[in-house]
Amino acid sequence: MMLNPGKKNFDVIIVGAGLSGLSAAKVLTAAGFTCQVLEAQGRAGGRVRSAVSEDGCVMEAGAQFLNQDMEALLGLVSEAGLDTVSTVAGNGSIALDASSLIDAAPWLARLEDDWPRLLESVGVDSGRPDQPLAQLIRHATSDAKGIRVLESALGELLCRPPSTTSAQGLLELYTRYASERDDGELQVLGPLDAVIDRLVATLCAPPLYNAPVTEIIEKRNGVEAITPQGNYRAKRVVLAVTPVAAKSIKLPAAVRDKAGAALDSYGAGAIVKISLTYRDAFWRELTEPENRHSIGSIVSLDPEGITVTDASRAGEKIGRLVVFAGGTHGQALARADDSRRRQFAVSIPSRAFGTAADQPLSVTQGIWVQDSWCGGGYNSYINYGGLPDAAARLRAIEGPVVFACSEIAERFPGYMEGALNAGEVVATSIIRELGRI
Ligand SMILES: Cc1cc2nc3c(=O)[nH]c(=O)nc-3n(C[C@H](O)[C@H](O)[C@H](O)COP(=O)(O)OP(=O)(O)OC[C@H]3O[C@@H](n4cnc5c(N)ncnc54)[C@H](O)[C@@H]3O)c2cc1C
């Protein structure tokens, strides 16, 4: 069923054409509801964005990895006619100082092993006050080097310094990671943009692009979304945007009362993702200082908040490395020019692997810092001083304006799978509430 393009009255308006919004729209459309997705940017996908490298390879500027437990995403990948491939990275991890190289794996493993104990002793249910994540790290180790490794690794993961982030918020987030598997296990053979196109094709009308929603007004029989392209009415609005982006939308007073403190708990991050390809994964021949494992990742200690991951794929000759620069250094890199970023990205593997890393075949840059619509980082995280249970509070909100985004998903928050889950859950509750099925 095609909708009349001039139509401005719908059952449901969905703000945001990322995976959360498109997944909600798909479920609602399949249930016979009329819905319109309003998207601020000129494209769908949000934090999913495919690119083509200088040597013609499909690269992902945004989200890239998944695992076998991420069933909704795997289903869509298959519907889009794409296959997955295993990531073949070594287990070793090194930390790189200005002058030395150390084995980082024991510190990373220690934090992971300690996670259940930390959850119990200082998590939300412990009854203890929250603390900055930087302090939580010190519960896992008192070794100065270990602290630097973990601060840098978590600074990259959160796209901001651990001192600004709620430890309880992060501990809670990981209770929703519904898998024992590594999150980088698989990659998609082909552009993830095809998954976005596939979702868009299931809707009764394409998203309306370049239509940032600035305000939602509550009306007697529903709600109105205000955009520079006009006003759109519906019985329900789904805010399928990251909490940081939701803060800049003017909400009805009743919604602001319920959601304001939870939204304000989230802070933006900063990430620059630079993918490098090489003739082969020559670093596999190298081992970390203890000489046990081949190197799968590098944690930079100077500057900190930067990691490099081996993203090479099974059955492929070329080698792939991805440099993730988060937080303060990510912000600085976003301001630098292309050649400076390129030089910086290559400098880290060069310091670890030698001059063979100096000449990648291609360098593909994904700069998210300036993208305020998506929050600037992988995800928005809860500030120290915010509400550690902000996600549950946003999920619990019912009524004419509801929230759906990867951050608040019941399963796999912060991942593409989480975004699909959040959209589906919210759509199912709207269907139940509006009583069409
Ligand atoms: C560099 C990077 C790497 C990542 N790597 C991975 C990975 O390997 N694996 C993984 O699973 N996940 C990864 N993620 C996280 C994953 O991409 C996100 O969790 C997920 O895509 C978020 O989807 P979403 O729909 O909730 O939000 P978004 O993708 O942010 O979509 C929200 C949409 O809303 C729009 N919008 C915002 N404000 C408004 C407004 N006022 N009006 C209208 N539209 C608006 C935005 O433009 C955007 O299109 C990565 C993210 C980044 C940035």
Short mmCIF file of C-alpha atoms and ligand atoms in Angstrom, two decimals:
data_model
loop_
_atom_site.label_atom_id
_atom_site.label_comp_id
_atom_site.label_asym_id
_atom_site.label_seq_id
_atom_site.Cartn_x
_atom_site.Cartn_y
_atom_site.Cartn_z
CA MET A 1 0.00 0.00 0.00
CA MET A 2 1.49 3.40 -0.99
CA LEU A 3 0.55 6.42 1.05
CA ASN A 4 -0.50 9.71 -0.45
CA PRO A 5 2.74 11.78 -0.39
CA GLY A 6 0.92 14.92 0.89
CA LYS A 7 -0.67 13.04 3.79
CA LYS A 8 0.02 14.48 7.22
CA ASN A 9 -2.15 12.30 9.49
CA PHE A 10 -0.92 8.90 10.58
CA ASP A 11 -1.42 6.28 13.24
CA VAL A 12 2.21 6.58 14.29
CA ILE A 13 5.00 9.08 13.59
CA ILE A 14 8.50 7.71 14.03
CA VAL A 15 11.29 10.20 14.61
CA GLY A 16 14.59 8.83 13.26
CA ALA A 17 15.40 6.45 10.39
CA GLY A 18 18.12 4.48 12.18
CA LEU A 19 17.70 0.76 12.86
CA SER A 20 15.42 1.43 15.87
CA GLY A 21 13.02 3.65 13.94
CA LEU A 22 12.99 1.48 10.82
CA SER A 23 12.45 -1.66 12.86
CA ALA A 24 9.49 -0.06 14.68
CA ALA A 25 8.08 1.16 11.36
CA LYS A 26 8.44 -2.29 9.79
CA VAL A 27 6.51 -4.01 12.59
CA LEU A 28 3.79 -1.34 12.64
CA THR A 29 3.42 -1.38 8.85
CA ALA A 30 3.13 -5.17 8.84
CA ALA A 31 0.33 -4.86 11.44
CA GLY A 32 -1.62 -2.52 9.15
CA PHE A 33 -0.83 0.81 10.81
CA THR A 34 -0.06 3.91 8.80
CA CYS A 35 3.23 5.38 9.86
CA GLN A 36 5.65 8.00 8.67
CA VAL A 37 9.33 8.09 9.56
CA LEU A 38 10.73 11.63 9.87
CA GLU A 39 14.52 11.79 9.47
CA ALA A 40 16.73 14.81 10.16
CA GLN A 41 19.45 13.83 7.69
CA GLY A 42 19.33 13.21 3.94
CA ARG A 43 19.75 9.45 4.36
CA ALA A 44 18.49 6.52 6.45
CA GLY A 45 20.70 4.33 8.63
CA GLY A 46 21.89 6.68 11.37
CA ARG A 47 24.96 5.07 12.91
CA VAL A 48 25.05 2.46 10.11
CA ARG A 49 26.84 3.89 7.08
CA SER A 50 28.70 1.96 4.40
CA ALA A 51 31.52 3.39 2.31
CA VAL A 52 33.81 2.24 -0.49
CA SER A 53 37.56 2.37 0.09
CA GLU A 54 40.12 3.84 -2.33
CA ASP A 55 40.85 0.29 -3.56
CA GLY A 56 37.19 -0.56 -4.10
CA CYS A 57 36.40 -2.58 -0.94
CA VAL A 58 33.11 -2.19 0.91
CA MET A 59 33.92 -0.69 4.32
CA GLU A 60 31.72 0.26 7.23
CA ALA A 61 32.20 3.82 8.48
CA GLY A 62 29.86 3.10 11.39
CA ALA A 63 28.64 -0.18 12.89
CA GLN A 64 30.38 -3.27 11.53
CA PHE A 65 30.52 -6.32 13.83
CA LEU A 66 27.92 -8.77 15.11
CA ASN A 67 27.72 -12.25 16.59
CA GLN A 68 25.70 -15.40 16.16
CA ASP A 69 23.29 -14.57 18.98
CA MET A 70 22.17 -11.36 17.27
CA GLU A 71 19.26 -13.09 15.62
CA ALA A 72 17.16 -10.15 14.42
CA LEU A 73 20.14 -8.62 12.62
CA LEU A 74 21.19 -11.97 11.15
CA GLY A 75 17.64 -12.41 9.84
CA LEU A 76 17.73 -9.03 8.12
CA VAL A 77 21.20 -9.63 6.71
CA SER A 78 19.90 -12.81 5.14
CA GLU A 79 16.71 -11.06 3.86
CA ALA A 80 18.99 -8.48 2.22
CA GLY A 81 20.70 -11.36 0.38
CA LEU A 82 23.99 -10.99 2.26
CA ASP A 83 26.21 -13.53 4.02
CA THR A 84 28.35 -13.20 7.10
CA VAL A 85 32.00 -14.04 7.52
CA SER A 86 34.10 -14.73 10.62
CA THR A 87 36.56 -12.18 11.93
CA VAL A 88 39.96 -13.85 12.29
CA ALA A 89 41.85 -11.78 14.85
CA GLY A 90 44.53 -13.12 17.19
CA ASN A 91 43.86 -13.32 20.94
CA GLY A 92 46.81 -11.21 22.00
CA SER A 93 46.51 -7.58 23.00
CA ILE A 94 49.35 -5.14 23.47
CA ALA A 95 49.48 -1.72 25.07
CA LEU A 96 51.65 0.87 23.42
CA ASP A 97 53.39 3.59 25.37
CA ALA A 98 55.52 6.40 23.92
CA SER A 99 58.57 4.19 24.41
CA SER A 100 57.46 0.67 25.34
CA LEU A 101 55.14 -2.15 24.50
CA ILE A 102 53.47 -4.33 27.14
CA ASP A 103 51.10 -7.28 27.21
CA ALA A 104 47.62 -5.77 27.79
CA ALA A 105 45.59 -8.99 27.74
CA PRO A 106 45.94 -9.85 31.48
CA TRP A 107 44.50 -6.44 32.50
CA LEU A 108 41.63 -6.64 30.04
CA ALA A 109 40.91 -10.21 31.17
CA ARG A 110 41.04 -9.20 34.82
CA LEU A 111 38.33 -6.57 34.37
CA GLU A 112 36.16 -9.01 32.44
CA ASP A 113 36.60 -11.73 35.09
CA ASP A 114 35.86 -9.25 37.86
CA TRP A 115 32.72 -7.90 36.23
CA PRO A 116 30.20 -10.18 38.08
CA ARG A 117 31.85 -9.39 41.42
CA LEU A 118 31.81 -5.65 40.68
CA LEU A 119 28.17 -5.84 39.63
CA GLU A 120 27.28 -7.40 42.96
CA SER A 121 29.48 -5.24 45.16
CA VAL A 122 28.95 -1.80 43.60
CA GLY A 123 26.17 -2.21 40.98
CA VAL A 124 22.75 -0.52 41.20
CA ASP A 125 21.30 -3.32 43.37
CA SER A 126 24.17 -3.17 45.90
CA GLY A 127 22.54 -0.15 47.58
CA ARG A 128 25.91 1.64 47.37
CA PRO A 129 26.22 5.08 45.83
CA ASP A 130 27.34 5.34 42.22
CA GLN A 131 30.95 6.11 41.39
CA PRO A 132 32.84 7.27 38.33
CA LEU A 133 34.00 4.44 36.09
CA ALA A 134 37.61 5.52 36.65
CA GLN A 135 37.17 4.53 40.31
CA LEU A 136 35.62 1.17 39.41
CA ILE A 137 38.76 0.34 37.45
CA ARG A 138 40.72 0.73 40.70
CA HIS A 139 38.57 -2.02 42.28
CA ALA A 140 39.86 -4.35 39.58
CA THR A 141 43.55 -3.45 39.87
CA SER A 142 45.85 -1.15 41.79
CA ASP A 143 48.71 -1.61 39.34
CA ALA A 144 49.54 1.72 37.67
CA LYS A 145 50.08 0.17 34.24
CA GLY A 146 46.90 -1.90 34.52
CA ILE A 147 44.93 1.24 35.38
CA ARG A 148 46.33 3.06 32.33
CA VAL A 149 45.46 0.12 30.04
CA LEU A 150 41.90 -0.09 31.34
CA GLU A 151 41.35 3.68 31.31
CA SER A 152 42.47 3.84 27.70
CA ALA A 153 40.47 0.79 26.57
CA LEU A 154 37.30 1.98 28.32
CA GLY A 155 37.86 5.53 27.09
CA GLU A 156 37.68 4.18 23.55
CA LEU A 157 34.73 1.88 24.26
CA LEU A 158 32.72 4.71 25.80
CA CYS A 159 34.11 7.41 23.49
CA ARG A 160 34.82 9.60 26.53
CA PRO A 161 37.01 9.61 29.64
CA PRO A 162 35.96 7.01 32.26
CA SER A 163 36.08 9.73 34.94
CA THR A 164 32.91 11.28 33.44
CA THR A 165 30.91 8.05 33.18
CA SER A 166 28.60 6.30 35.65
CA ALA A 167 30.04 2.96 36.78
CA GLN A 168 26.59 1.68 37.78
CA GLY A 169 25.15 2.76 34.43
CA LEU A 170 27.79 0.78 32.56
CA LEU A 171 27.52 -2.28 34.83
CA GLU A 172 23.75 -2.27 34.28
CA LEU A 173 24.16 -1.89 30.52
CA TYR A 174 26.23 -5.06 30.34
CA THR A 175 23.60 -7.11 32.18
CA ARG A 176 21.56 -6.68 28.99
CA TYR A 177 24.29 -8.07 26.70
CA ALA A 178 22.45 -11.34 25.97
CA SER A 179 25.35 -13.49 24.82
CA GLU A 180 28.45 -15.37 25.89
CA ARG A 181 29.98 -14.71 22.49
CA ASP A 182 32.42 -12.01 21.53
CA ASP A 183 30.75 -9.00 19.92
CA GLY A 184 33.25 -8.92 17.04
CA GLU A 185 32.76 -12.54 16.00
CA LEU A 186 31.20 -11.88 12.58
CA GLN A 187 31.04 -9.28 9.84
CA VAL A 188 28.69 -8.88 6.91
CA LEU A 189 29.89 -9.65 3.39
CA GLY A 190 28.53 -6.62 1.60
CA PRO A 191 27.36 -3.19 2.65
CA LEU A 192 25.24 -2.92 5.79
CA ASP A 193 23.48 -0.13 3.89
CA ALA A 194 21.72 -2.97 2.02
CA VAL A 195 20.08 -3.98 5.30
CA ILE A 196 18.87 -0.40 5.72
CA ASP A 197 17.53 -0.37 2.13
CA ARG A 198 15.77 -3.66 2.81
CA LEU A 199 14.05 -2.23 5.89
CA VAL A 200 13.04 0.94 4.02
CA ALA A 201 11.54 -1.23 1.27
CA THR A 202 9.17 -2.86 3.79
CA LEU A 203 7.52 0.47 4.68
CA CYS A 204 4.37 1.83 3.07
CA ALA A 205 6.10 5.17 2.47
CA PRO A 206 9.79 6.07 2.41
CA PRO A 207 11.11 8.14 5.31
CA LEU A 208 10.75 11.88 4.87
CA TYR A 209 14.36 13.11 4.73
CA ASN A 210 15.81 16.46 5.87
CA ALA A 211 12.91 16.72 8.29
CA PRO A 212 14.39 17.27 11.77
CA VAL A 213 11.69 17.21 14.41
CA THR A 214 12.11 20.24 16.64
CA GLU A 215 9.03 19.90 18.84
CA ILE A 216 6.26 17.46 19.76
CA ILE A 217 2.96 19.00 20.81
CA GLU A 218 0.29 17.04 22.62
CA LYS A 219 -3.17 17.47 21.04
CA ARG A 220 -6.58 16.34 22.22
CA ASN A 221 -6.56 13.17 20.13
CA GLY A 222 -2.88 12.56 19.73
CA VAL A 223 0.33 14.40 19.00
CA GLU A 224 1.85 16.68 16.40
CA ALA A 225 5.51 16.57 15.29
CA ILE A 226 6.88 19.90 14.13
CA THR A 227 9.48 19.96 11.34
CA PRO A 228 10.69 22.66 8.93
CA GLN A 229 8.87 20.66 6.21
CA GLY A 230 5.52 20.88 7.97
CA ASN A 231 3.63 19.43 10.90
CA TYR A 232 2.63 15.76 11.11
CA ARG A 233 -0.16 14.39 13.28
CA ALA A 234 -0.53 10.94 14.74
CA LYS A 235 -1.99 8.99 17.66
CA ARG A 236 1.51 8.08 18.84
CA VAL A 237 5.06 9.31 18.36
CA VAL A 238 8.09 7.03 18.71
CA LEU A 239 11.30 8.93 19.48
CA ALA A 240 13.80 6.57 17.85
CA VAL A 241 16.82 8.80 18.41
CA THR A 242 19.74 8.56 20.80
CA PRO A 243 18.92 10.14 24.22
CA VAL A 244 21.41 12.93 23.52
CA ALA A 245 19.54 13.86 20.30
CA ALA A 246 16.17 13.56 22.08
CA LYS A 247 17.25 16.27 24.54
CA SER A 248 17.17 18.87 21.77
CA ILE A 249 13.52 18.12 20.88
CA LYS A 250 10.98 20.23 22.78
CA LEU A 251 8.64 17.74 24.43
CA PRO A 252 5.16 18.16 25.94
CA ALA A 253 5.41 19.10 29.63
CA ALA A 254 4.00 15.76 30.84
CA VAL A 255 6.57 13.81 28.81
CA ARG A 256 9.41 16.10 29.88
CA ASP A 257 8.35 15.51 33.53
CA LYS A 258 8.58 11.74 33.08
CA ALA A 259 11.62 11.57 30.79
CA GLY A 260 13.64 14.73 31.48
CA ALA A 261 15.93 13.46 34.26
CA ALA A 262 16.57 10.18 32.43
CA LEU A 263 17.41 11.95 29.15
CA ASP A 264 19.63 14.44 30.96
CA SER A 265 21.55 11.52 32.47
CA TYR A 266 23.07 10.67 29.07
CA GLY A 267 26.13 12.36 27.64
CA ALA A 268 27.53 12.52 24.13
CA GLY A 269 30.73 10.79 23.10
CA ALA A 270 33.26 11.29 20.34
CA ILE A 271 34.54 8.62 17.95
CA VAL A 272 36.61 8.64 14.78
CA LYS A 273 36.85 5.26 13.05
CA ILE A 274 39.60 4.79 10.49
CA SER A 275 39.79 1.51 8.54
CA LEU A 276 43.08 0.47 6.94
CA THR A 277 43.59 -2.33 4.41
CA TYR A 278 46.91 -4.07 3.69
CA ARG A 279 48.07 -6.57 1.09
CA ASP A 280 47.96 -9.22 3.83
CA ALA A 281 47.64 -9.49 7.62
CA PHE A 282 51.43 -9.52 8.10
CA TRP A 283 51.05 -8.78 11.84
CA ARG A 284 49.80 -12.37 12.37
CA GLU A 285 53.41 -13.42 12.24
CA LEU A 286 54.18 -11.20 15.25
CA THR A 287 53.46 -12.06 18.87
CA GLU A 288 53.04 -10.01 22.03
CA PRO A 289 56.01 -9.60 24.42
CA GLU A 290 55.32 -12.87 26.28
CA ASN A 291 55.45 -14.54 22.89
CA ARG A 292 52.26 -16.54 23.34
CA HIS A 293 49.56 -15.09 21.12
CA SER A 294 49.42 -13.30 17.82
CA ILE A 295 48.22 -9.74 18.22
CA GLY A 296 44.53 -9.01 17.73
CA SER A 297 44.39 -5.54 19.23
CA ILE A 298 46.49 -2.58 20.32
CA VAL A 299 45.59 -0.23 23.16
CA SER A 300 47.35 3.12 22.85
CA LEU A 301 48.45 4.61 26.17
CA ASP A 302 49.89 7.78 24.71
CA PRO A 303 47.58 9.26 23.58
CA GLU A 304 44.96 7.26 25.44
CA GLY A 305 41.38 6.40 24.40
CA ILE A 306 42.54 4.80 21.15
CA THR A 307 42.55 1.16 20.13
CA VAL A 308 43.40 -0.70 16.95
CA THR A 309 41.55 -3.93 16.11
CA ASP A 310 42.39 -6.63 13.62
CA ALA A 311 39.23 -6.83 11.49
CA SER A 312 40.58 -9.26 8.89
CA ARG A 313 38.12 -11.77 7.54
CA ALA A 314 38.28 -15.53 7.05
CA GLY A 315 39.05 -16.54 3.49
CA GLU A 316 40.24 -13.09 2.46
CA LYS A 317 43.82 -12.30 1.45
CA ILE A 318 43.90 -8.63 2.43
CA GLY A 319 44.48 -7.63 6.04
CA ARG A 320 42.21 -5.13 7.77
CA LEU A 321 42.93 -2.98 10.80
CA VAL A 322 40.49 -0.53 12.34
CA VAL A 323 41.69 2.42 14.41
CA PHE A 324 39.08 3.68 16.88
CA ALA A 325 39.91 7.07 18.38
CA GLY A 326 37.57 8.05 21.19
CA GLY A 327 37.06 10.90 23.62
CA THR A 328 39.36 13.90 23.71
CA HIS A 329 41.70 12.59 21.04
CA GLY A 330 38.75 11.66 18.81
CA GLN A 331 37.60 15.27 19.05
CA ALA A 332 41.05 16.57 18.14
CA LEU A 333 41.26 14.18 15.18
CA ALA A 334 37.84 15.25 13.94
CA ARG A 335 39.14 18.83 13.75
CA ALA A 336 42.31 17.80 11.89
CA ASP A 337 42.46 17.49 8.10
CA ASP A 338 42.24 14.19 6.20
CA SER A 339 45.97 13.75 5.71
CA ARG A 340 46.74 14.42 9.37
CA ARG A 341 44.12 11.84 10.41
CA ARG A 342 45.52 9.35 7.93
CA GLN A 343 49.05 9.91 9.22
CA PHE A 344 47.92 9.49 12.81
CA ALA A 345 45.94 6.31 12.07
CA VAL A 346 48.94 4.67 10.42
CA SER A 347 51.33 5.79 13.16
CA ILE A 348 49.89 3.42 15.81
CA PRO A 349 50.21 0.14 13.89
CA SER A 350 53.57 1.37 12.60
CA ARG A 351 54.85 1.79 16.15
CA ALA A 352 53.58 -1.70 17.06
CA PHE A 353 54.24 -3.63 13.85
CA GLY A 354 57.10 -1.72 12.22
CA THR A 355 57.44 0.00 8.86
CA ALA A 356 55.40 -2.68 7.05
CA ALA A 357 52.34 -0.86 8.42
CA ASP A 358 53.40 2.49 6.92
CA GLN A 359 51.78 1.96 3.53
CA PRO A 360 48.16 0.74 3.72
CA LEU A 361 46.36 0.04 0.45
CA SER A 362 43.48 2.21 1.59
CA VAL A 363 42.36 4.46 4.44
CA THR A 364 38.62 4.96 5.01
CA GLN A 365 37.51 7.50 7.57
CA GLY A 366 34.27 7.58 9.56
CA ILE A 367 34.04 10.79 11.58
CA TRP A 368 31.09 10.76 13.96
CA VAL A 369 32.12 13.56 16.29
CA GLN A 370 30.39 16.26 14.26
CA ASP A 371 27.22 14.19 13.80
CA SER A 372 25.06 15.64 16.55
CA TRP A 373 22.00 13.73 15.22
CA CYS A 374 23.63 10.45 16.23
CA GLY A 375 25.38 11.63 19.41
CA GLY A 376 29.02 11.69 18.28
CA GLY A 377 30.11 8.34 19.77
CA TYR A 378 29.17 4.68 19.28
CA ASN A 379 26.37 5.35 21.73
CA SER A 380 25.37 7.78 24.46
CA TYR A 381 26.36 6.63 27.97
CA ILE A 382 25.20 7.65 31.42
CA ASN A 383 27.15 10.48 33.01
CA TYR A 384 28.52 10.08 36.51
CA GLY A 385 25.91 12.02 38.52
CA GLY A 386 23.09 10.87 36.21
CA LEU A 387 20.51 8.17 36.91
CA PRO A 388 22.15 4.73 36.50
CA ASP A 389 18.72 3.22 35.71
CA ALA A 390 17.85 5.86 33.10
CA ALA A 391 17.36 3.22 30.38
CA ALA A 392 14.68 1.36 32.38
CA ARG A 393 12.93 4.66 33.12
CA LEU A 394 12.78 5.58 29.44
CA ARG A 395 11.57 2.09 28.49
CA ALA A 396 8.79 2.31 31.08
CA ILE A 397 7.25 5.49 29.65
CA GLU A 398 3.85 4.88 28.09
CA GLY A 399 1.38 7.20 26.40
CA PRO A 400 1.41 9.29 23.24
CA VAL A 401 5.22 9.76 23.17
CA VAL A 402 7.45 6.73 23.68
CA PHE A 403 11.18 6.07 23.33
CA ALA A 404 13.11 3.48 21.31
CA CYS A 405 16.83 3.51 20.66
CA SER A 406 19.71 1.14 20.93
CA GLU A 407 20.83 2.55 24.30
CA ILE A 408 17.64 1.52 26.10
CA ALA A 409 17.11 -1.88 24.46
CA GLU A 410 16.22 -4.85 26.65
CA ARG A 411 18.73 -6.99 24.74
CA PHE A 412 22.10 -5.98 23.30
CA PRO A 413 21.95 -2.26 24.16
CA GLY A 414 24.49 -0.21 22.23
CA TYR A 415 24.50 -2.62 19.31
CA MET A 416 22.63 -2.80 16.01
CA GLU A 417 20.75 -5.79 17.43
CA GLY A 418 19.71 -3.61 20.38
CA ALA A 419 18.32 -0.98 18.05
CA LEU A 420 16.22 -3.61 16.24
CA ASN A 421 15.05 -4.99 19.58
CA ALA A 422 14.09 -1.54 20.93
CA GLY A 423 12.08 -0.72 17.79
CA GLU A 424 10.26 -4.04 17.79
CA VAL A 425 9.39 -3.90 21.49
CA VAL A 426 7.96 -0.40 21.27
CA ALA A 427 5.99 -1.21 18.10
CA THR A 428 4.52 -4.32 19.71
CA SER A 429 3.35 -2.34 22.72
CA ILE A 430 1.76 0.34 20.50
CA ILE A 431 -0.05 -2.36 18.53
CA ARG A 432 -1.34 -3.85 21.77
CA GLU A 433 -2.38 -0.45 23.08
CA LEU A 434 -4.12 0.75 19.95
CA GLY A 435 -5.83 -2.61 19.77
CA ARG A 436 -5.71 -3.38 16.06
CA ILE A 437 -4.68 -6.99 16.50
C1 LIG B 1 31.67 4.21 14.58
C2 LIG B 1 30.62 3.28 15.14
C3 LIG B 1 30.90 1.92 15.21
C4 LIG B 1 29.93 1.06 15.73
N1 LIG B 1 30.20 -0.29 15.71
C5 LIG B 1 29.22 -1.16 15.99
C6 LIG B 1 29.41 -2.54 15.73
O1 LIG B 1 30.47 -2.96 15.25
N2 LIG B 1 28.37 -3.39 16.00
C7 LIG B 1 27.17 -2.93 16.49
O2 LIG B 1 26.26 -3.75 16.67
N3 LIG B 1 26.97 -1.62 16.76
C8 LIG B 1 27.96 -0.73 16.51
N4 LIG B 1 27.76 0.61 16.69
C9 LIG B 1 26.52 1.06 17.40
C10 LIG B 1 25.28 0.99 16.49
O3 LIG B 1 25.58 1.59 15.25
C11 LIG B 1 24.12 1.75 17.14
O4 LIG B 1 23.89 1.28 18.45
C12 LIG B 1 22.81 1.62 16.36
O5 LIG B 1 23.02 1.69 14.96
C13 LIG B 1 21.89 2.75 16.81
O6 LIG B 1 20.68 2.72 16.09
P1 LIG B 1 19.48 3.68 16.52
O7 LIG B 1 18.43 3.56 15.49
O8 LIG B 1 19.10 3.43 17.93
O9 LIG B 1 20.10 5.16 16.50
P2 LIG B 1 20.71 5.97 15.27
O10 LIG B 1 21.44 5.07 14.36
O11 LIG B 1 21.47 7.10 15.89
O12 LIG B 1 19.44 6.52 14.50
C14 LIG B 1 18.75 7.67 14.94
C15 LIG B 1 18.31 8.44 13.72
O13 LIG B 1 17.55 9.56 14.19
C16 LIG B 1 17.88 10.72 13.44
N5 LIG B 1 17.54 11.89 14.27
C17 LIG B 1 18.15 12.35 15.38
N6 LIG B 1 17.50 13.44 15.86
C18 LIG B 1 16.43 13.66 15.04
C19 LIG B 1 15.39 14.62 15.00
N7 LIG B 1 15.29 15.60 15.90
N8 LIG B 1 14.46 14.54 14.00
C20 LIG B 1 14.53 13.54 13.07
N9 LIG B 1 15.52 12.61 13.05
C21 LIG B 1 16.45 12.66 14.02
C22 LIG B 1 19.38 10.56 13.19
O14 LIG B 1 19.79 11.32 12.08
C23 LIG B 1 19.47 9.05 12.92
O15 LIG B 1 19.31 8.74 11.56
C24 LIG B 1 28.68 1.54 16.20
C25 LIG B 1 28.42 2.91 16.13
C26 LIG B 1 29.37 3.77 15.60
C27 LIG B 1 29.06 5.26 15.52
#
